[in-house]
Short mmCIF file of C-alpha atoms and ligand atoms in Angstrom, two decimals:
data_model
loop_
_atom_site.label_atom_id
_atom_site.label_comp_id
_atom_site.label_asym_id
_atom_site.label_seq_id
_atom_site.Cartn_x
_atom_site.Cartn_y
_atom_site.Cartn_z
CA MET H 156 18.54 28.41 -26.94
CA ARG H 157 18.37 32.02 -25.75
CA ARG H 158 17.13 33.51 -28.98
CA THR H 159 13.82 35.39 -28.90
CA VAL H 160 11.65 33.64 -31.46
CA GLY H 161 8.52 35.74 -31.04
CA GLN H 162 6.61 38.21 -28.89
CA VAL H 163 3.17 37.65 -27.39
CA TYR H 164 1.09 40.77 -26.91
CA ALA H 165 -1.17 39.36 -24.21
CA VAL H 166 -2.80 42.79 -23.94
CA ASP H 167 -2.61 45.46 -26.60
CA GLY H 168 -3.88 49.03 -26.49
CA VAL H 169 -6.28 48.47 -23.59
CA SER H 170 -7.52 51.65 -21.93
CA PHE H 171 -10.18 52.15 -19.26
CA GLU H 172 -10.87 53.96 -16.02
CA ILE H 173 -12.67 52.99 -12.83
CA GLY H 174 -14.40 55.59 -10.70
CA ALA H 175 -14.63 55.62 -6.89
CA GLY H 176 -17.28 53.18 -5.69
CA GLU H 177 -17.70 51.76 -9.19
CA THR H 178 -17.40 48.24 -10.59
CA LEU H 179 -15.94 47.69 -14.03
CA GLY H 180 -16.65 44.20 -15.32
CA LEU H 181 -14.01 42.75 -17.64
CA VAL H 182 -15.36 39.82 -19.66
CA GLY H 183 -14.12 37.50 -22.37
CA GLU H 184 -13.18 33.91 -23.04
CA SER H 185 -10.25 32.20 -21.30
CA GLY H 186 -6.92 33.36 -22.68
CA CYS H 187 -8.16 36.76 -23.89
CA GLY H 188 -5.88 38.69 -21.52
CA LYS H 189 -8.28 39.59 -18.69
CA THR H 190 -6.04 38.31 -15.92
CA THR H 191 -3.00 40.03 -17.46
CA VAL H 192 -4.91 43.33 -17.40
CA GLY H 193 -5.88 42.86 -13.73
CA ARG H 194 -2.34 42.02 -12.65
CA THR H 195 -0.84 44.80 -14.73
CA VAL H 196 -3.10 47.36 -13.04
CA LEU H 197 -1.64 46.22 -9.71
CA ARG H 198 1.89 46.15 -11.17
CA LEU H 199 2.18 42.45 -10.41
CA ILE H 200 3.09 42.24 -14.11
CA GLU H 201 5.15 45.10 -15.51
CA PRO H 202 3.68 46.71 -18.63
CA THR H 203 6.02 47.12 -21.60
CA ALA H 204 4.24 50.35 -22.58
CA GLY H 205 1.37 52.54 -21.44
CA ARG H 206 0.42 54.21 -18.18
CA ILE H 207 -1.28 53.26 -14.91
CA GLU H 208 -2.67 56.16 -12.90
CA VAL H 209 -4.12 56.12 -9.40
CA GLU H 210 -6.01 59.30 -8.50
CA GLY H 211 -4.08 61.20 -11.16
CA LYS H 212 -0.66 59.95 -10.07
CA ASP H 213 1.31 57.94 -12.64
CA ILE H 214 2.53 54.80 -10.86
CA THR H 215 3.86 52.97 -13.93
CA HIS H 216 7.53 53.45 -13.16
CA LEU H 217 7.54 53.94 -9.39
CA GLY H 218 10.19 52.02 -7.48
CA ARG H 219 9.37 49.49 -4.77
CA SER H 220 9.30 51.95 -1.83
CA GLU H 221 7.42 54.69 -3.73
CA LEU H 222 4.89 52.09 -4.84
CA ARG H 223 4.25 50.83 -1.31
CA PRO H 224 1.46 53.28 -0.34
CA PHE H 225 -0.30 52.55 -3.65
CA ARG H 226 0.03 48.81 -3.11
CA ARG H 227 -1.93 49.26 0.12
CA GLN H 228 -4.72 50.93 -1.80
CA MET H 229 -5.00 48.17 -4.40
CA GLN H 230 -5.60 44.54 -3.51
CA ILE H 231 -6.56 41.33 -5.29
CA ILE H 232 -8.94 38.43 -4.68
CA PHE H 233 -7.80 35.31 -6.52
CA GLN H 234 -9.94 32.82 -8.37
CA ASP H 235 -9.15 29.65 -6.52
CA PRO H 236 -9.84 29.81 -2.78
CA PHE H 237 -8.17 26.38 -2.45
CA SER H 238 -4.73 27.17 -3.84
CA SER H 239 -4.56 30.87 -2.91
CA LEU H 240 -4.45 30.18 0.85
CA ASN H 241 -1.38 28.60 2.44
CA PRO H 242 -2.64 25.27 3.88
CA ARG H 243 -0.12 25.42 6.73
CA THR H 244 -1.07 28.91 7.94
CA ARG H 245 -3.96 29.61 10.28
CA ALA H 246 -6.79 31.64 8.75
CA GLY H 247 -6.22 34.56 11.13
CA ASP H 248 -2.53 34.74 10.20
CA ILE H 249 -3.41 34.69 6.48
CA VAL H 250 -5.66 37.73 6.96
CA ALA H 251 -3.06 39.43 9.20
CA GLU H 252 -0.23 38.93 6.69
CA PRO H 253 -0.72 42.17 4.71
CA LEU H 254 -0.88 44.12 8.01
CA ARG H 255 2.36 42.49 9.15
CA ILE H 256 4.15 43.08 5.84
CA HIS H 257 3.18 46.74 5.85
CA GLY H 258 4.10 47.09 9.55
CA VAL H 259 0.59 48.06 10.57
CA HIS H 260 -0.43 47.71 14.24
CA SER H 261 1.11 45.71 17.07
CA LYS H 262 0.50 41.96 17.32
CA GLU H 263 -2.50 42.43 19.65
CA GLU H 264 -3.97 45.20 17.54
CA ARG H 265 -3.56 43.04 14.42
CA ARG H 266 -5.46 40.20 16.09
CA GLU H 267 -8.25 42.60 17.01
CA ARG H 268 -8.39 43.95 13.47
CA VAL H 269 -8.46 40.42 12.03
CA ALA H 270 -11.33 39.46 14.37
CA GLN H 271 -13.21 42.54 13.15
CA LEU H 272 -12.52 41.58 9.51
CA PHE H 273 -13.74 38.03 10.13
CA GLY H 274 -17.02 39.46 11.41
CA ARG H 275 -17.21 41.82 8.42
CA VAL H 276 -17.07 38.96 5.91
CA GLY H 277 -19.45 36.66 7.79
CA LEU H 278 -16.97 34.43 9.63
CA ARG H 279 -16.68 33.94 13.37
CA ALA H 280 -13.67 35.28 15.29
CA ALA H 281 -13.40 31.81 16.86
CA GLN H 282 -12.45 30.48 13.41
CA MET H 283 -9.25 32.55 13.28
CA ASP H 284 -7.14 29.67 14.59
CA ALA H 285 -8.46 27.11 12.11
CA PHE H 286 -6.53 26.00 9.02
CA PRO H 287 -7.85 26.52 5.47
CA HIS H 288 -8.84 22.84 5.02
CA GLN H 289 -11.31 23.24 7.89
CA PHE H 290 -13.35 25.75 5.86
CA SER H 291 -15.76 25.23 2.97
CA GLY H 292 -15.01 26.77 -0.46
CA GLY H 293 -17.26 29.77 0.19
CA GLN H 294 -15.72 30.36 3.62
CA ARG H 295 -12.24 30.19 2.12
CA GLN H 296 -13.15 32.85 -0.39
CA ARG H 297 -14.44 34.96 2.51
CA ILE H 298 -10.96 34.62 4.05
CA GLY H 299 -9.57 35.84 0.71
CA VAL H 300 -11.96 38.82 0.85
CA ALA H 301 -10.95 39.60 4.45
CA ARG H 302 -7.27 39.49 3.46
CA ALA H 303 -7.94 41.88 0.58
CA LEU H 304 -9.77 44.26 2.96
CA ALA H 305 -7.11 44.24 5.67
CA LEU H 306 -5.31 47.39 4.53
CA ASN H 307 -8.46 49.42 3.77
CA PRO H 308 -7.92 49.42 -0.01
CA ARG H 309 -9.67 51.72 -2.46
CA LEU H 310 -9.55 49.29 -5.40
CA ILE H 311 -9.94 45.51 -5.40
CA VAL H 312 -9.20 43.42 -8.47
CA GLY H 313 -11.37 40.31 -8.37
CA ASP H 314 -9.81 37.75 -10.71
CA GLU H 315 -12.72 35.36 -11.36
CA PRO H 316 -13.41 35.46 -7.59
CA VAL H 317 -16.50 33.25 -7.69
CA SER H 318 -15.81 30.97 -10.67
CA ALA H 319 -14.52 28.09 -8.55
CA LEU H 320 -17.53 28.16 -6.20
CA ASP H 321 -20.88 26.35 -6.34
CA VAL H 322 -23.65 28.48 -7.86
CA SER H 323 -25.51 28.89 -4.55
CA ILE H 324 -22.30 30.06 -2.84
CA GLN H 325 -21.42 32.38 -5.74
CA ALA H 326 -24.50 34.48 -5.00
CA GLN H 327 -23.55 34.83 -1.33
CA VAL H 328 -20.01 35.99 -2.14
CA ILE H 329 -21.25 38.40 -4.83
CA ASN H 330 -23.76 39.87 -2.39
CA LEU H 331 -21.01 40.23 0.21
CA LEU H 332 -18.81 42.09 -2.31
CA MET H 333 -21.68 44.42 -3.22
CA GLU H 334 -22.46 45.09 0.43
CA LEU H 335 -18.80 45.89 1.12
CA GLN H 336 -18.71 48.21 -1.87
CA ARG H 337 -21.75 50.09 -0.61
CA ASP H 338 -20.39 50.42 2.94
CA LEU H 339 -16.71 51.06 2.17
CA LYS H 340 -17.01 52.90 -1.19
CA LEU H 341 -14.74 50.32 -2.82
CA SER H 342 -13.95 50.23 -6.51
CA TYR H 343 -13.78 46.84 -8.23
CA LEU H 344 -12.20 45.58 -11.39
CA PHE H 345 -14.27 42.42 -11.67
CA ILE H 346 -12.80 39.88 -14.06
CA SER H 347 -15.09 37.07 -15.16
CA HIS H 348 -16.13 34.92 -18.09
CA ASN H 349 -19.62 34.64 -16.58
CA LEU H 350 -21.88 37.30 -18.11
CA ALA H 351 -24.71 36.73 -15.64
CA VAL H 352 -22.41 37.49 -12.72
CA VAL H 353 -20.94 40.52 -14.48
CA GLU H 354 -24.42 41.86 -15.22
CA HIS H 355 -25.34 41.56 -11.57
CA ILE H 356 -22.34 43.31 -10.05
CA SER H 357 -21.01 45.77 -12.67
CA HIS H 358 -21.78 49.40 -13.43
CA ARG H 359 -19.79 49.41 -16.65
CA VAL H 360 -18.46 46.53 -18.73
CA ALA H 361 -15.46 46.07 -21.04
CA VAL H 362 -15.51 43.06 -23.38
CA MET H 363 -12.10 41.71 -24.35
CA TYR H 364 -11.10 39.58 -27.29
CA LEU H 365 -7.55 38.37 -27.88
CA GLY H 366 -5.90 41.10 -25.87
CA ARG H 367 -8.02 44.03 -27.04
CA ILE H 368 -11.16 45.71 -25.73
CA VAL H 369 -13.84 45.36 -28.41
CA GLU H 370 -16.78 46.96 -26.57
CA TYR H 371 -16.90 49.26 -23.57
CA THR H 372 -20.04 50.82 -22.15
CA ASP H 373 -22.47 50.91 -19.23
CA LYS H 374 -24.12 47.69 -18.15
CA VAL H 375 -27.60 48.50 -19.41
CA SER H 376 -26.44 49.42 -22.93
CA LEU H 377 -24.23 46.36 -23.19
CA PHE H 378 -26.86 43.85 -22.16
CA GLN H 379 -29.80 45.47 -23.91
CA ARG H 380 -28.09 46.64 -27.08
CA PRO H 381 -24.74 44.96 -27.71
CA LEU H 382 -23.08 46.49 -30.76
CA HIS H 383 -20.09 44.21 -31.31
CA PRO H 384 -20.67 40.82 -32.99
CA TYR H 385 -18.53 39.12 -30.34
CA THR H 386 -20.57 40.56 -27.46
CA GLU H 387 -23.75 39.60 -29.30
CA ALA H 388 -22.48 36.02 -29.62
CA LEU H 389 -21.45 35.87 -25.97
CA LEU H 390 -24.91 37.04 -24.90
CA ASN H 391 -26.58 34.55 -27.22
CA ALA H 392 -24.64 31.75 -25.59
CA VAL H 393 -26.08 32.54 -22.14
CA PRO H 394 -28.91 30.08 -21.40
CA VAL H 395 -32.29 31.65 -20.52
CA PRO H 396 -34.19 29.69 -17.85
CA ASP H 397 -37.52 30.11 -19.65
CA PRO H 398 -38.65 27.54 -22.28
CA ARG H 399 -40.95 30.14 -23.92
CA VAL H 400 -38.04 32.42 -24.77
CA ARG H 401 -36.61 31.65 -28.21
CA ARG H 402 -33.29 33.28 -29.02
CA GLU H 403 -31.77 33.74 -32.39
CA LYS H 404 -28.88 31.28 -32.13
CA ARG H 405 -25.83 33.06 -33.42
CA VAL H 406 -23.27 31.36 -31.26
CA VAL H 407 -19.63 32.06 -32.00
CA GLN H 408 -17.87 29.08 -33.60
CA GLY H 409 -14.34 27.75 -33.10
CA ASP H 410 -11.61 28.56 -30.60
CA VAL H 411 -9.84 31.76 -29.75
CA PRO H 412 -6.78 31.96 -32.09
CA SER H 413 -3.32 31.78 -30.55
CA PRO H 414 -2.06 35.14 -29.25
CA LEU H 415 1.36 34.07 -30.62
CA ASN H 416 -0.03 34.39 -34.11
CA PRO H 417 -3.18 36.54 -33.98
CA PRO H 418 -5.18 36.97 -37.20
CA PRO H 419 -4.39 40.19 -39.10
CA GLY H 420 -6.94 43.02 -39.30
CA CYS H 421 -9.81 42.51 -36.89
CA HIS H 422 -8.73 39.70 -34.56
CA PHE H 423 -12.29 38.41 -34.53
CA HIS H 424 -12.67 38.02 -38.31
CA THR H 425 -11.95 34.26 -38.28
CA ARG H 426 -15.08 33.69 -36.18
CA CYS H 427 -17.28 36.64 -37.07
CA PRO H 428 -20.50 35.86 -39.02
CA TYR H 429 -20.51 39.41 -40.50
CA ALA H 430 -16.85 39.55 -41.60
CA GLU H 431 -16.14 41.48 -44.81
CA PRO H 432 -12.94 41.47 -46.93
CA ARG H 433 -11.64 44.64 -45.27
CA CYS H 434 -11.93 43.00 -41.81
CA LYS H 435 -9.00 40.75 -42.78
CA ILE H 436 -6.79 43.73 -43.49
CA ASP H 437 -7.83 46.73 -41.36
CA SER H 438 -7.86 46.58 -37.60
CA PRO H 439 -10.95 48.50 -36.35
CA LEU H 440 -10.26 51.12 -33.69
CA LEU H 441 -12.26 51.31 -30.49
CA ARG H 442 -14.38 54.43 -30.99
CA GLU H 443 -17.46 56.01 -29.50
CA VAL H 444 -20.42 55.18 -31.76
CA GLU H 445 -23.10 56.34 -29.31
CA ALA H 446 -22.84 58.48 -26.19
CA GLY H 447 -20.72 56.49 -23.73
CA HIS H 448 -20.70 53.38 -25.95
CA GLN H 449 -17.37 52.42 -27.56
CA VAL H 450 -17.07 49.63 -30.13
CA ALA H 451 -14.24 48.29 -32.31
CA CYS H 452 -16.02 47.07 -35.45
CA HIS H 453 -16.04 48.32 -39.07
CA LEU H 454 -19.81 47.84 -39.30
CA ARG H 455 -20.59 50.33 -36.54
FE1 SF4 Y 5 -16.73 41.25 -37.53
FE2 SF4 Y 5 -15.48 42.86 -39.25
FE3 SF4 Y 5 -16.69 43.89 -37.11
FE4 SF4 Y 5 -14.45 42.44 -36.84
S1 SF4 Y 5 -14.68 44.41 -37.89
S2 SF4 Y 5 -16.29 42.29 -35.63
S3 SF4 Y 5 -14.76 40.90 -38.44
S4 SF4 Y 5 -17.66 42.84 -38.83
#
């Protein structure tokens, strides 16, 4: 019963950096390892290998107390504003929780800070005593944003932070995040499967497939000149709201293979329209093919 029958490499050989005040968009289909990357960066999941550095300091193996100041600098906004807030806790207490855990401020000062945070994210201080079910989906995600901001972080990992919201509300929350970034010089790791949202908010984008980054470049290059067949297929699948625009339909077929048994060679070869015999054997390395544009494909 206790035998190990296999290993899943949810994320393998992923490497990236995020500058101050910058947003790195991390895109890919469900199950490609995006969330694992986000949580590993925050050390909510321990990496089995590799290094996580914050402002040059290696935090990969820091103990709980040494990690504490870095934890304050790095926060997360979860996908589901319904399940990520405790239904029995008042909104103000949810936002105050990180301050309490880190022993910041007295009770009165915490309440003042929470009221200020409520105003910052577009909620009223009078709503601090309400329970999560008394808020709409968008307002709940604003509570999640306020909680993430409480400790004045430098980096926020947004794990599909708008995916569960209505489209009209998504835009409001995205605009709020961009406004906060501008004012507070925040850095974001923005995880999403929605390319339109990623294009709007990101400065640079990393595309993931089955645990590996297959393309990594600035937003303009990625959306105007994608070089990896998977990115090309993802972009082709985005609907264009203009009946005059005809796109070459090269939509990727089939499902993402199981990470328990990934295909050999290039992981994408089972779905790639350009696959060659060597793609089934050799795994392409992520390499710079143009200035600032990295791709993992034998054809580039
Ligand atoms: Fe397709 Fe081969 Fe490039 Fe992989 S290496 S994306 S299978 S062409």
